[in-house]
Coordinates of C-alpha atoms in Angstrom, one line a residue:
M235 CA 137.3 74.9 50.1
M236 CA 139.8 77.2 49.1
R237 CA 139.9 80.0 51.3
S238 CA 142.5 82.4 49.3
A239 CA 140.4 84.1 46.3
R240 CA 141.5 86.5 43.9
F241 CA 139.4 90.0 44.4
S242 CA 139.1 92.5 41.5
A243 CA 139.8 96.0 43.3
A244 CA 138.4 97.5 40.5
A245 CA 135.2 96.1 40.5
F246 CA 135.0 97.3 43.7
L247 CA 136.0 100.8 43.1
I248 CA 134.1 101.5 40.2
G249 CA 130.9 100.3 41.9
M250 CA 131.7 102.6 44.7
G251 CA 132.0 105.6 41.9
L252 CA 135.6 106.4 42.8
F253 CA 137.3 105.8 39.5
A254 CA 134.4 107.1 36.9
S255 CA 137.0 107.3 33.8
P256 CA 140.7 105.9 33.5
S257 CA 141.6 108.8 31.4
K258 CA 144.5 111.4 33.1
A259 CA 142.3 114.3 32.5
A260 CA 140.5 113.9 35.9
E261 CA 144.0 113.9 37.5
P262 CA 143.0 115.1 40.9
L263 CA 141.4 111.7 41.3
V264 CA 144.2 109.9 40.2
Y265 CA 146.3 110.6 43.4
A266 CA 143.1 111.7 45.6
P267 CA 143.3 111.6 48.7
M268 CA 146.8 111.8 48.7
N269 CA 148.2 115.1 49.4
P270 CA 151.6 115.6 47.4
A271 CA 152.4 119.1 49.4
R272 CA 152.1 117.6 52.7
M273 CA 154.3 114.4 51.7
S274 CA 157.1 116.7 50.7
D275 CA 156.6 118.3 54.3
V276 CA 157.0 115.0 55.7
I277 CA 160.3 114.1 54.1
R278 CA 161.8 117.6 54.2
T279 CA 161.2 117.2 58.2
L280 CA 162.8 114.0 58.5
A281 CA 165.9 114.4 56.2
S282 CA 166.7 117.8 58.0
D283 CA 169.5 118.4 60.1
P284 CA 168.2 117.9 63.8
F285 CA 167.5 114.4 62.7
E286 CA 170.9 113.7 62.0
G287 CA 170.5 110.7 59.1
R288 CA 168.0 108.7 61.7
A289 CA 170.7 106.2 62.2
P290 CA 169.4 103.6 65.3
G291 CA 170.8 104.1 68.4
T292 CA 171.1 108.1 68.2
I293 CA 169.5 111.2 69.5
G294 CA 168.3 111.6 65.6
A295 CA 166.3 107.9 66.1
I296 CA 164.7 109.5 69.3
R297 CA 163.6 112.5 67.6
S298 CA 162.3 110.4 64.4
V299 CA 160.2 108.0 66.7
N300 CA 158.5 110.9 68.5
Y301 CA 157.8 112.7 65.2
I302 CA 156.2 109.9 63.8
V303 CA 154.5 109.1 67.1
S304 CA 153.1 112.6 67.1
Q305 CA 151.7 112.4 63.5
F306 CA 149.8 109.3 64.4
Q307 CA 148.5 110.9 67.3
A308 CA 147.2 114.2 65.4
I309 CA 145.6 111.6 62.4
G310 CA 143.5 110.4 65.2
L311 CA 144.5 106.4 65.3
E312 CA 145.1 104.2 68.6
P313 CA 148.8 102.6 69.7
A314 CA 149.5 99.6 68.8
G315 CA 152.9 98.8 70.1
D316 CA 153.9 96.9 73.3
N317 CA 151.4 97.2 76.5
G318 CA 149.1 99.9 74.7
T319 CA 152.0 102.5 73.7
W320 CA 153.2 103.4 70.5
T321 CA 156.3 101.7 70.2
Q322 CA 157.6 98.0 70.0
E323 CA 160.9 97.4 71.5
V324 CA 163.7 96.1 69.3
P325 CA 167.0 94.9 71.0
M326 CA 169.9 95.2 69.1
I327 CA 173.7 94.5 69.0
H328 CA 175.8 97.1 67.6
T329 CA 179.6 96.2 66.6
K330 CA 182.6 97.7 64.6
V331 CA 185.6 96.3 63.9
A332 CA 188.9 98.0 64.1
P333 CA 189.6 99.8 60.6
D334 CA 193.1 98.3 60.3
A335 CA 191.7 94.5 60.7
L336 CA 193.8 92.0 58.7
A337 CA 193.4 88.5 57.4
H338 CA 196.3 86.2 57.0
F339 CA 195.9 83.5 54.6
R340 CA 198.8 80.8 55.1
I341 CA 199.3 78.9 51.8
G342 CA 201.5 76.0 52.4
A343 CA 204.9 76.6 53.3
S344 CA 205.1 80.0 51.4
D345 CA 204.7 83.2 53.2
G346 CA 201.2 83.3 52.5
L347 CA 198.8 86.5 51.8
D348 CA 197.3 89.4 53.8
F349 CA 194.3 90.9 52.7
H350 CA 193.6 94.4 54.6
Q351 CA 190.2 95.7 55.9
S352 CA 188.5 97.3 52.6
E353 CA 190.9 96.7 50.1
Q354 CA 191.4 93.1 49.5
I355 CA 188.7 91.9 52.2
Y356 CA 185.7 93.2 54.5
L357 CA 185.1 91.7 57.7
T358 CA 182.4 92.4 60.2
T359 CA 180.9 90.5 63.1
S360 CA 177.3 90.0 64.7
T361 CA 178.4 88.1 67.9
P362 CA 178.7 90.5 70.8
S363 CA 182.7 90.4 71.9
S364 CA 185.2 92.2 71.6
Q365 CA 187.7 90.6 69.3
I366 CA 187.3 88.6 66.3
R367 CA 189.8 85.4 67.0
I368 CA 190.1 82.7 64.3
A369 CA 193.4 80.5 64.2
D370 CA 194.4 78.6 61.3
A371 CA 190.6 77.9 60.2
P372 CA 190.7 75.6 57.0
L373 CA 188.6 77.3 53.7
V374 CA 186.3 75.6 51.8
F375 CA 184.8 76.4 48.4
V376 CA 180.8 75.6 48.9
G377 CA 179.9 77.0 45.5
Y378 CA 176.9 79.1 45.7
G379 CA 176.3 77.7 49.2
V380 CA 172.7 76.8 48.4
T381 CA 170.7 74.0 49.8
A382 CA 167.2 74.4 48.0
P383 CA 165.6 70.7 48.1
G384 CA 162.1 71.9 46.3
R385 CA 164.8 72.7 43.3
D386 CA 167.0 69.6 43.8
W387 CA 169.8 71.4 44.5
D388 CA 172.4 70.9 47.5
D389 CA 176.0 72.5 47.4
F390 CA 177.1 71.2 50.5
K391 CA 176.7 67.4 49.9
N392 CA 177.0 66.6 53.9
V393 CA 180.7 68.4 53.9
D394 CA 181.1 68.9 57.8
L395 CA 182.1 72.8 58.1
K396 CA 182.7 72.9 61.7
G397 CA 185.8 74.7 62.6
K398 CA 186.2 76.0 58.9
I399 CA 185.3 79.1 56.5
A400 CA 182.9 78.9 54.1
V401 CA 184.1 80.4 50.9
I402 CA 180.8 81.5 48.8
L403 CA 179.7 82.8 45.1
I404 CA 177.2 85.6 45.3
N405 CA 173.9 85.4 43.5
D406 CA 171.8 82.2 42.2
P407 CA 173.7 79.2 40.7
D408 CA 172.0 80.0 37.4
F409 CA 172.8 83.6 37.1
R410 CA 175.6 83.0 34.5
A411 CA 174.3 79.8 33.1
E412 CA 174.2 79.0 29.4
P413 CA 171.3 77.6 27.7
G414 CA 171.5 73.9 27.8
E415 CA 173.4 73.9 31.1
P416 CA 171.4 71.7 33.8
V417 CA 170.7 74.5 36.1
A418 CA 169.4 77.0 33.6
G419 CA 166.2 78.3 34.5
R420 CA 166.2 76.4 37.6
F421 CA 166.0 79.3 40.0
G422 CA 165.4 82.5 38.4
G423 CA 167.7 83.1 35.8
R424 CA 168.5 86.5 35.7
T425 CA 165.9 87.1 38.5
M426 CA 167.5 86.9 41.8
T427 CA 165.6 84.4 44.2
Y428 CA 166.5 84.8 47.8
Y429 CA 169.0 81.9 47.3
G430 CA 171.1 84.5 45.9
R431 CA 171.1 87.2 48.5
W432 CA 174.2 87.5 50.6
T433 CA 171.7 87.2 54.0
Y434 CA 170.7 83.8 52.9
K435 CA 174.3 82.7 52.3
Y436 CA 175.2 83.5 55.7
E437 CA 172.5 82.1 57.3
E438 CA 173.1 78.7 55.5
A439 CA 176.7 78.8 56.6
A440 CA 175.6 79.5 60.1
R441 CA 173.4 76.3 59.8
R442 CA 176.5 74.5 58.9
G443 CA 178.4 75.1 61.9
A444 CA 181.0 77.3 60.0
I445 CA 183.0 79.6 62.3
G446 CA 183.2 82.2 59.2
A447 CA 181.7 82.7 55.8
L448 CA 183.6 84.9 53.0
I449 CA 181.5 86.0 49.9
I450 CA 183.3 86.5 46.4
H451 CA 182.3 89.8 45.3
D452 CA 181.5 90.4 41.6
T453 CA 179.7 93.4 40.6
A454 CA 177.4 92.2 38.1
A455 CA 176.6 89.2 40.1
A456 CA 176.0 91.5 43.4
S457 CA 174.3 94.2 41.3
Y458 CA 176.7 96.7 43.2
P459 CA 180.5 97.9 43.3
W460 CA 183.1 96.8 46.0
S461 CA 182.6 100.3 47.1
T462 CA 179.3 99.6 48.4
V463 CA 180.6 96.6 50.1
I464 CA 182.8 98.4 52.2
A465 CA 180.9 101.6 53.0
P466 CA 179.5 101.0 56.3
G467 CA 182.9 100.9 57.4
G468 CA 182.8 97.8 59.6
E469 CA 180.1 98.5 61.1
T470 CA 177.2 96.2 61.8
F471 CA 173.6 96.1 63.6
D472 CA 171.8 92.8 64.2
L473 CA 168.9 91.8 66.6
D474 CA 170.0 91.0 70.2
R475 CA 168.4 87.4 70.6
K476 CA 169.8 86.9 73.8
G477 CA 171.0 83.1 74.5
K478 CA 170.4 82.6 70.9
S479 CA 173.9 83.2 68.8
E480 CA 174.9 81.5 65.6
S481 CA 178.4 79.6 64.7
L482 CA 179.7 82.6 62.7
V483 CA 182.3 84.4 64.4
M484 CA 183.2 86.1 61.2
R485 CA 181.3 87.5 58.0
G486 CA 182.8 89.1 55.6
W487 CA 183.8 89.5 51.5
I488 CA 186.6 89.0 49.4
E489 CA 187.2 91.6 46.7
G490 CA 187.1 89.5 43.1
Q491 CA 190.8 89.8 41.9
A492 CA 192.0 89.2 45.1
A493 CA 189.7 85.9 45.3
H494 CA 191.1 84.6 41.9
E495 CA 194.6 85.5 43.3
L496 CA 194.0 83.6 46.7
F497 CA 192.6 80.3 44.8
A498 CA 195.5 80.6 42.0
R499 CA 198.0 81.0 45.1
S500 CA 196.3 77.5 46.5
G501 CA 196.4 75.6 42.6
L502 CA 192.8 76.4 41.9
D503 CA 191.1 78.1 39.1
L504 CA 188.3 80.0 40.6
D505 CA 186.8 80.8 37.3
R506 CA 186.7 76.8 36.5
L507 CA 185.4 76.1 40.2
S508 CA 182.3 78.5 39.3
Q509 CA 181.4 76.7 36.2
Q510 CA 181.5 73.6 38.0
A511 CA 179.2 75.2 40.9
R512 CA 176.6 75.5 38.4
R513 CA 176.1 72.0 38.1
P514 CA 174.3 69.9 40.3
D515 CA 176.7 67.3 41.1
F516 CA 179.3 70.0 42.4
S517 CA 181.0 69.1 45.7
P518 CA 182.5 71.4 48.0
V519 CA 186.3 71.6 47.4
T520 CA 188.9 72.6 50.2
L521 CA 191.8 75.0 49.3
P522 CA 194.8 73.0 49.4
G523 CA 197.0 74.0 52.6
V524 CA 195.1 77.3 52.9
T525 CA 194.0 78.1 56.5
L526 CA 193.0 81.9 57.9
T527 CA 194.2 83.3 60.8
T528 CA 193.2 87.0 62.1
S529 CA 192.7 88.8 65.5
I530 CA 190.6 91.7 65.3
D531 CA 189.2 93.9 67.7
V532 CA 185.9 94.9 68.2
N533 CA 183.7 97.4 69.7
T534 CA 180.5 96.0 70.9
T535 CA 177.5 98.0 72.2
R536 CA 173.7 97.2 72.9
L537 CA 171.1 99.3 72.2
Q538 CA 167.2 99.5 72.3
S539 CA 165.8 100.8 69.1
R540 CA 161.8 101.2 68.3
N541 CA 159.3 100.0 65.6
V542 CA 156.2 102.6 65.7
L543 CA 152.8 101.1 65.2
A544 CA 149.3 102.7 65.2
K545 CA 146.1 101.2 64.2
L546 CA 142.8 102.1 62.9
P547 CA 140.6 98.9 64.4
G548 CA 138.1 96.9 62.7
T549 CA 134.7 97.0 63.1
T550 CA 133.4 93.7 62.5
H551 CA 136.6 91.4 62.2
P552 CA 139.2 93.4 64.2
D553 CA 141.6 90.4 64.6
E554 CA 142.1 90.4 60.9
T555 CA 144.5 92.8 60.1
I556 CA 145.7 94.5 57.1
V557 CA 149.5 96.1 57.2
Y558 CA 151.0 99.2 55.6
G559 CA 154.8 99.8 56.5
A560 CA 158.0 101.9 55.5
H561 CA 161.4 101.9 57.6
W562 CA 161.8 105.3 59.4
D563 CA 165.8 104.8 59.6
A564 CA 168.9 106.1 57.3
F565 CA 172.4 105.8 57.6
G566 CA 173.0 109.0 60.0
K567 CA 176.3 110.9 60.6
S568 CA 179.5 109.8 59.3
K569 CA 183.2 110.8 57.7
G570 CA 183.9 111.2 54.3
P571 CA 186.7 110.0 52.6
H572 CA 188.7 112.9 53.4
G573 CA 187.4 113.1 57.1
E574 CA 184.6 115.5 56.6
A575 CA 181.4 115.5 58.4
M576 CA 178.6 114.3 56.7
I577 CA 174.6 113.3 57.1
R578 CA 173.4 110.1 55.1
R579 CA 169.6 111.9 55.2
G580 CA 167.8 109.2 53.5
A581 CA 165.0 111.3 51.9
I582 CA 163.9 109.3 49.1
D583 CA 165.0 106.4 51.3
D584 CA 163.1 106.0 53.0
A585 CA 161.2 109.3 54.5
S586 CA 159.3 109.1 51.1
G587 CA 157.7 105.8 52.5
I588 CA 156.9 107.2 55.8
A589 CA 155.1 110.4 54.0
A590 CA 153.1 107.7 52.0
V591 CA 152.1 105.7 55.3
L592 CA 151.0 108.7 57.0
E593 CA 149.0 109.8 54.0
I594 CA 147.2 106.4 53.5
A595 CA 146.6 106.5 57.2
R596 CA 145.2 109.8 56.8
A597 CA 142.7 108.7 54.1
F598 CA 141.6 105.7 56.2
K599 CA 140.8 108.0 59.2
S600 CA 138.8 110.5 57.3
G601 CA 137.0 107.6 55.2
P602 CA 134.2 105.3 57.0
A603 CA 135.5 102.9 59.8
P604 CA 137.2 99.7 58.4
E605 CA 135.7 96.4 58.9
R606 CA 139.2 94.9 59.5
T607 CA 141.9 96.9 61.2
I608 CA 144.6 98.6 59.6
L609 CA 147.9 98.5 61.5
F610 CA 150.7 100.9 60.3
G611 CA 154.2 100.1 60.8
A612 CA 157.6 102.7 60.8
W613 CA 160.2 99.8 61.1
T614 CA 163.6 100.5 62.6
A615 CA 167.1 99.5 61.2
E616 CA 166.0 98.1 57.5
E617 CA 169.1 99.7 56.2
R618 CA 171.1 97.0 58.5
G619 CA 169.1 94.2 57.3
L620 CA 165.2 94.6 57.9
L621 CA 165.9 94.0 61.3
G622 CA 162.8 96.2 62.9
S623 CA 160.4 94.1 60.8
T624 CA 162.2 90.9 61.3
W625 CA 162.0 91.5 65.1
Y626 CA 158.0 92.3 64.6
V627 CA 157.3 89.2 62.8
E628 CA 159.0 87.4 65.3
H629 CA 157.3 88.8 68.0
P630 CA 154.0 89.8 66.5
L631 CA 151.5 92.2 68.1
V632 CA 148.3 90.6 65.8
S633 CA 148.0 87.4 64.2
L634 CA 150.3 86.3 61.5
P635 CA 148.0 83.6 60.0
K636 CA 145.2 86.3 60.2
T637 CA 147.2 89.5 58.5
V638 CA 145.5 89.6 55.6
A639 CA 148.3 91.7 53.5
N640 CA 151.3 93.8 54.0
F641 CA 151.7 96.6 51.8
T642 CA 155.6 98.0 52.2
I643 CA 156.8 101.4 50.3
D644 CA 160.4 101.6 50.1
V645 CA 161.7 104.7 47.7
L646 CA 159.1 106.7 45.7
Q647 CA 160.2 108.6 42.7
M648 CA 160.0 112.2 42.8
G649 CA 159.9 112.9 38.7
G650 CA 156.0 113.5 38.6
M651 CA 153.2 111.8 37.0
A652 CA 153.8 108.7 35.3
H653 CA 152.5 106.2 32.5
N654 CA 153.5 102.9 34.0
A655 CA 153.9 101.5 37.6
F656 CA 156.5 98.9 38.2
L657 CA 155.8 95.5 39.9
V658 CA 158.7 93.9 42.2
G659 CA 159.1 90.2 42.1
A660 CA 156.2 89.8 39.4
G661 CA 154.3 86.6 39.7
Q662 CA 154.3 86.5 43.4
D663 CA 150.7 86.8 44.3
S664 CA 147.4 88.4 43.6
L665 CA 148.0 91.4 45.5
Q666 CA 149.8 92.3 42.2
D667 CA 146.8 92.0 40.2
D668 CA 144.8 94.1 42.1
F669 CA 147.5 96.6 42.2
A670 CA 147.8 96.2 38.3
T671 CA 144.1 97.0 37.9
I672 CA 144.1 99.9 40.3
A673 CA 147.0 101.4 38.5
S674 CA 145.0 101.1 35.1
S675 CA 141.9 103.0 36.5
Q676 CA 144.5 105.9 37.0
G677 CA 145.6 105.6 33.4
R678 CA 148.7 103.7 34.3
V679 CA 150.2 100.6 32.7
T680 CA 152.1 98.4 35.3
V681 CA 155.3 96.6 33.9
N682 CA 157.8 94.2 35.5
E683 CA 160.8 95.5 37.2
A684 CA 163.7 96.3 34.7
L685 CA 166.3 94.8 36.9
P686 CA 165.2 91.8 38.2
E687 CA 168.6 90.5 38.9
R688 CA 168.9 92.9 42.0
G689 CA 166.8 90.7 43.9
A690 CA 164.9 93.9 45.1
F691 CA 161.8 91.7 46.2
Y692 CA 164.2 90.1 48.7
R693 CA 165.7 93.7 50.0
A694 CA 162.8 95.1 51.8
D695 CA 160.8 95.1 54.6
H696 CA 158.2 93.0 53.2
L697 CA 160.7 89.9 53.2
P698 CA 160.1 89.0 57.0
F699 CA 156.2 89.1 56.3
A700 CA 156.5 87.2 53.2
R701 CA 158.7 84.6 54.8
A702 CA 156.0 84.1 57.6
G703 CA 153.6 83.6 54.6
V704 CA 151.7 86.9 54.5
P705 CA 151.1 88.2 50.8
V706 CA 152.8 91.1 50.3
L707 CA 153.3 94.2 48.0
P708 CA 156.2 96.3 47.8
I709 CA 156.3 99.5 45.8
M710 CA 160.2 100.3 45.1
D711 CA 160.2 103.0 42.4
L712 CA 163.9 102.2 41.9
A713 CA 162.9 98.9 40.0
G714 CA 163.0 100.4 36.3
Y715 CA 162.7 103.8 34.7
P716 CA 159.3 106.1 35.0
D717 CA 157.5 106.7 31.9
L718 CA 156.8 110.4 33.1
L719 CA 154.1 112.5 31.7
Q720 CA 156.7 115.3 31.3
G721 CA 159.4 114.1 29.4
G722 CA 158.7 110.5 28.8
V723 CA 161.2 107.5 29.5
P724 CA 164.3 110.1 29.2
A725 CA 163.0 111.9 31.7
G726 CA 162.4 109.0 34.0
R727 CA 165.5 107.5 33.2
K728 CA 167.5 111.0 34.1
W729 CA 165.6 111.1 37.4
L730 CA 166.6 107.3 38.2
E731 CA 170.1 107.8 37.6
A732 CA 170.7 111.0 39.5
Y733 CA 168.9 109.1 42.3
M734 CA 170.9 106.2 42.2
A735 CA 173.8 108.2 42.0
C736 CA 172.8 109.5 45.5
Y737 CA 171.9 106.2 46.9
H738 CA 172.8 105.8 50.2
Q739 CA 174.9 108.9 50.1
P740 CA 174.6 112.6 51.8
C741 CA 172.9 114.1 48.4
D742 CA 169.8 112.0 49.3
A743 CA 168.2 115.2 50.4
W744 CA 165.0 116.9 50.2
S745 CA 164.3 118.9 47.0
A746 CA 162.0 121.8 46.5
S747 CA 162.0 121.0 42.9
W748 CA 160.3 118.0 43.3
D749 CA 157.4 116.7 41.8
L750 CA 155.3 114.4 44.2
R751 CA 152.4 113.8 42.4
G752 CA 153.6 110.4 41.1
A753 CA 154.7 109.2 44.6
A754 CA 151.2 110.3 45.7
E755 CA 149.7 108.2 42.3
D756 CA 151.6 105.3 44.1
A757 CA 150.2 105.9 47.4
A758 CA 146.6 106.3 46.2
A759 CA 147.1 103.1 44.2
L760 CA 148.0 101.2 47.8
Y761 CA 145.6 102.9 49.9
E762 CA 142.6 101.6 47.6
V763 CA 144.0 97.9 47.2
G764 CA 143.9 98.2 50.8
R765 CA 140.8 99.8 51.3
S766 CA 139.0 97.1 49.1
L767 CA 140.3 94.2 51.3
A768 CA 139.4 96.2 54.4
F769 CA 135.6 95.9 53.6
S770 CA 135.9 92.3 52.2
R771 CA 136.1 88.6 53.3
M772 CA 138.5 88.0 50.8
W773 CA 142.2 86.4 51.6
P774 CA 144.9 87.7 48.9
S775 CA 146.6 84.2 47.6
W776 CA 150.2 83.4 46.5
K777 CA 150.8 82.2 42.9
Q778 CA 151.5 78.7 42.1
G779 CA 155.5 78.2 42.0
S780 CA 156.1 81.1 44.6
E781 CA 158.1 80.0 47.4
F782 CA 156.0 81.8 50.1
K783 CA 152.8 79.6 49.0
A784 CA 153.2 76.5 51.1
L785 CA 154.0 78.8 54.1
R786 CA 150.6 80.1 54.0
E787 CA 148.9 77.2 53.4
R788 CA 150.4 75.8 56.8
T789 CA 148.0 78.0 58.4
D790 CA 145.0 77.8 56.1
S791 CA 143.0 76.4 59.1
E792 CA 143.6 79.2 61.2
R793 CA 141.5 81.7 58.6
P794 CA 137.7 81.6 58.3
A795 CA 136.5 79.7 55.3
L796 CA 134.7 81.9 52.7

């Protein structure tokens, strides 16, 4: 008997009398019981000077955790962290390579090429050591670096990468495919899959035993410019999995033009090889006579960061859990291009998400006690690679097979109420259908994300849950232009373009001019979808074709039959 079933959230809500009409005339009902002014106050606090940009391992991080704990306590929730506390310890490694890092490429008998950090190359490491040392390592071009048996695709063809550097294209093998090519549509076309993400490519290179991996930068395929690649300044955070180290001594990127020059100097045409990499019969190509040598000083420290976790226990099915989460971290204090001090405050990304989680928690606490447990998470180190949520999924404090759903909030729009709402990763699971139904009850229409090639579905804290099989619903308002009630799409475009100019920059700061009613609409919709699940026996389901469907099905026997 199938355990996963679609549930009409609208029928539940209309039956409860919560939405008498989809008209925008009843505006307070549209975002009730969320309070936009209270959300604004939370964002203003977390983005203020004393929080110093909320970087893990800083005094700003300590203040952030303490503030969120105090908010959960004030709401009246129970602690859900380690050993009855409010937090879960997340051990991390912080590394920073020397700014004068240099990689020397020997090319046959020539003088070779020197690539300098942040100019032609960008090198980092997650290995806890004081130095990156690589001597005369051969380079192997492995196309898109993808192994996907379910899509009948293998870029590696059993090539031995031990002691070698994998050179990899960004995005999916079909990103640039023309109609009629064998790969066209095999992955997602212009919609990025997880195979297209840089994180996957490093993971796969490590599984293959490479000592290093270099991704070739391409602005269109990466969805961001070279300046974004080098913005962290050689700094990396990773989980400290004591005793479990990967093979990669070095991770990095090569600037696009520099990569073309390197290949040309070795007698290869990168553009032609990139076309060949779109064929299923592609085999890795060793760059003839080319080796990489580097010796780079690394500053390595270990630190403890924390997820903040609170819960509202279920009355009749406390072992079944609905998770709401957002990340509390941002990029902290740093120096600008001219040495000036700056704070990257992360007001919208993602103090707005924390504000929404707190409002949702308050709404659940003020209503009837849920039948299922509601867990509220404030994750650390999302900006450093989804580290806090990944650690939680690797060390869950409730059953993942009995985790009903994960709702992740990462960037809410501040332009006011809108006619539309966005689905990120459309077609993945039934939660999206329930969200669309609730949005319709608010007088909104749901549309698919405008730029799926950015791979937004694979870039936020819901992803570790999805990879564990848990159905997810992310809300990410950078997914397209909001059609605002005041000013329509042109006003929404203006808002999003202004925000994106401040993405991960100091100007992502709180503003008194914001209109948070649209953000409150999104929070209210997520609350209602979760509320419908909290008082039902329904289990959301992954849709046919989702790469996460089979993962959930492996644990079907651990969930009660309907």
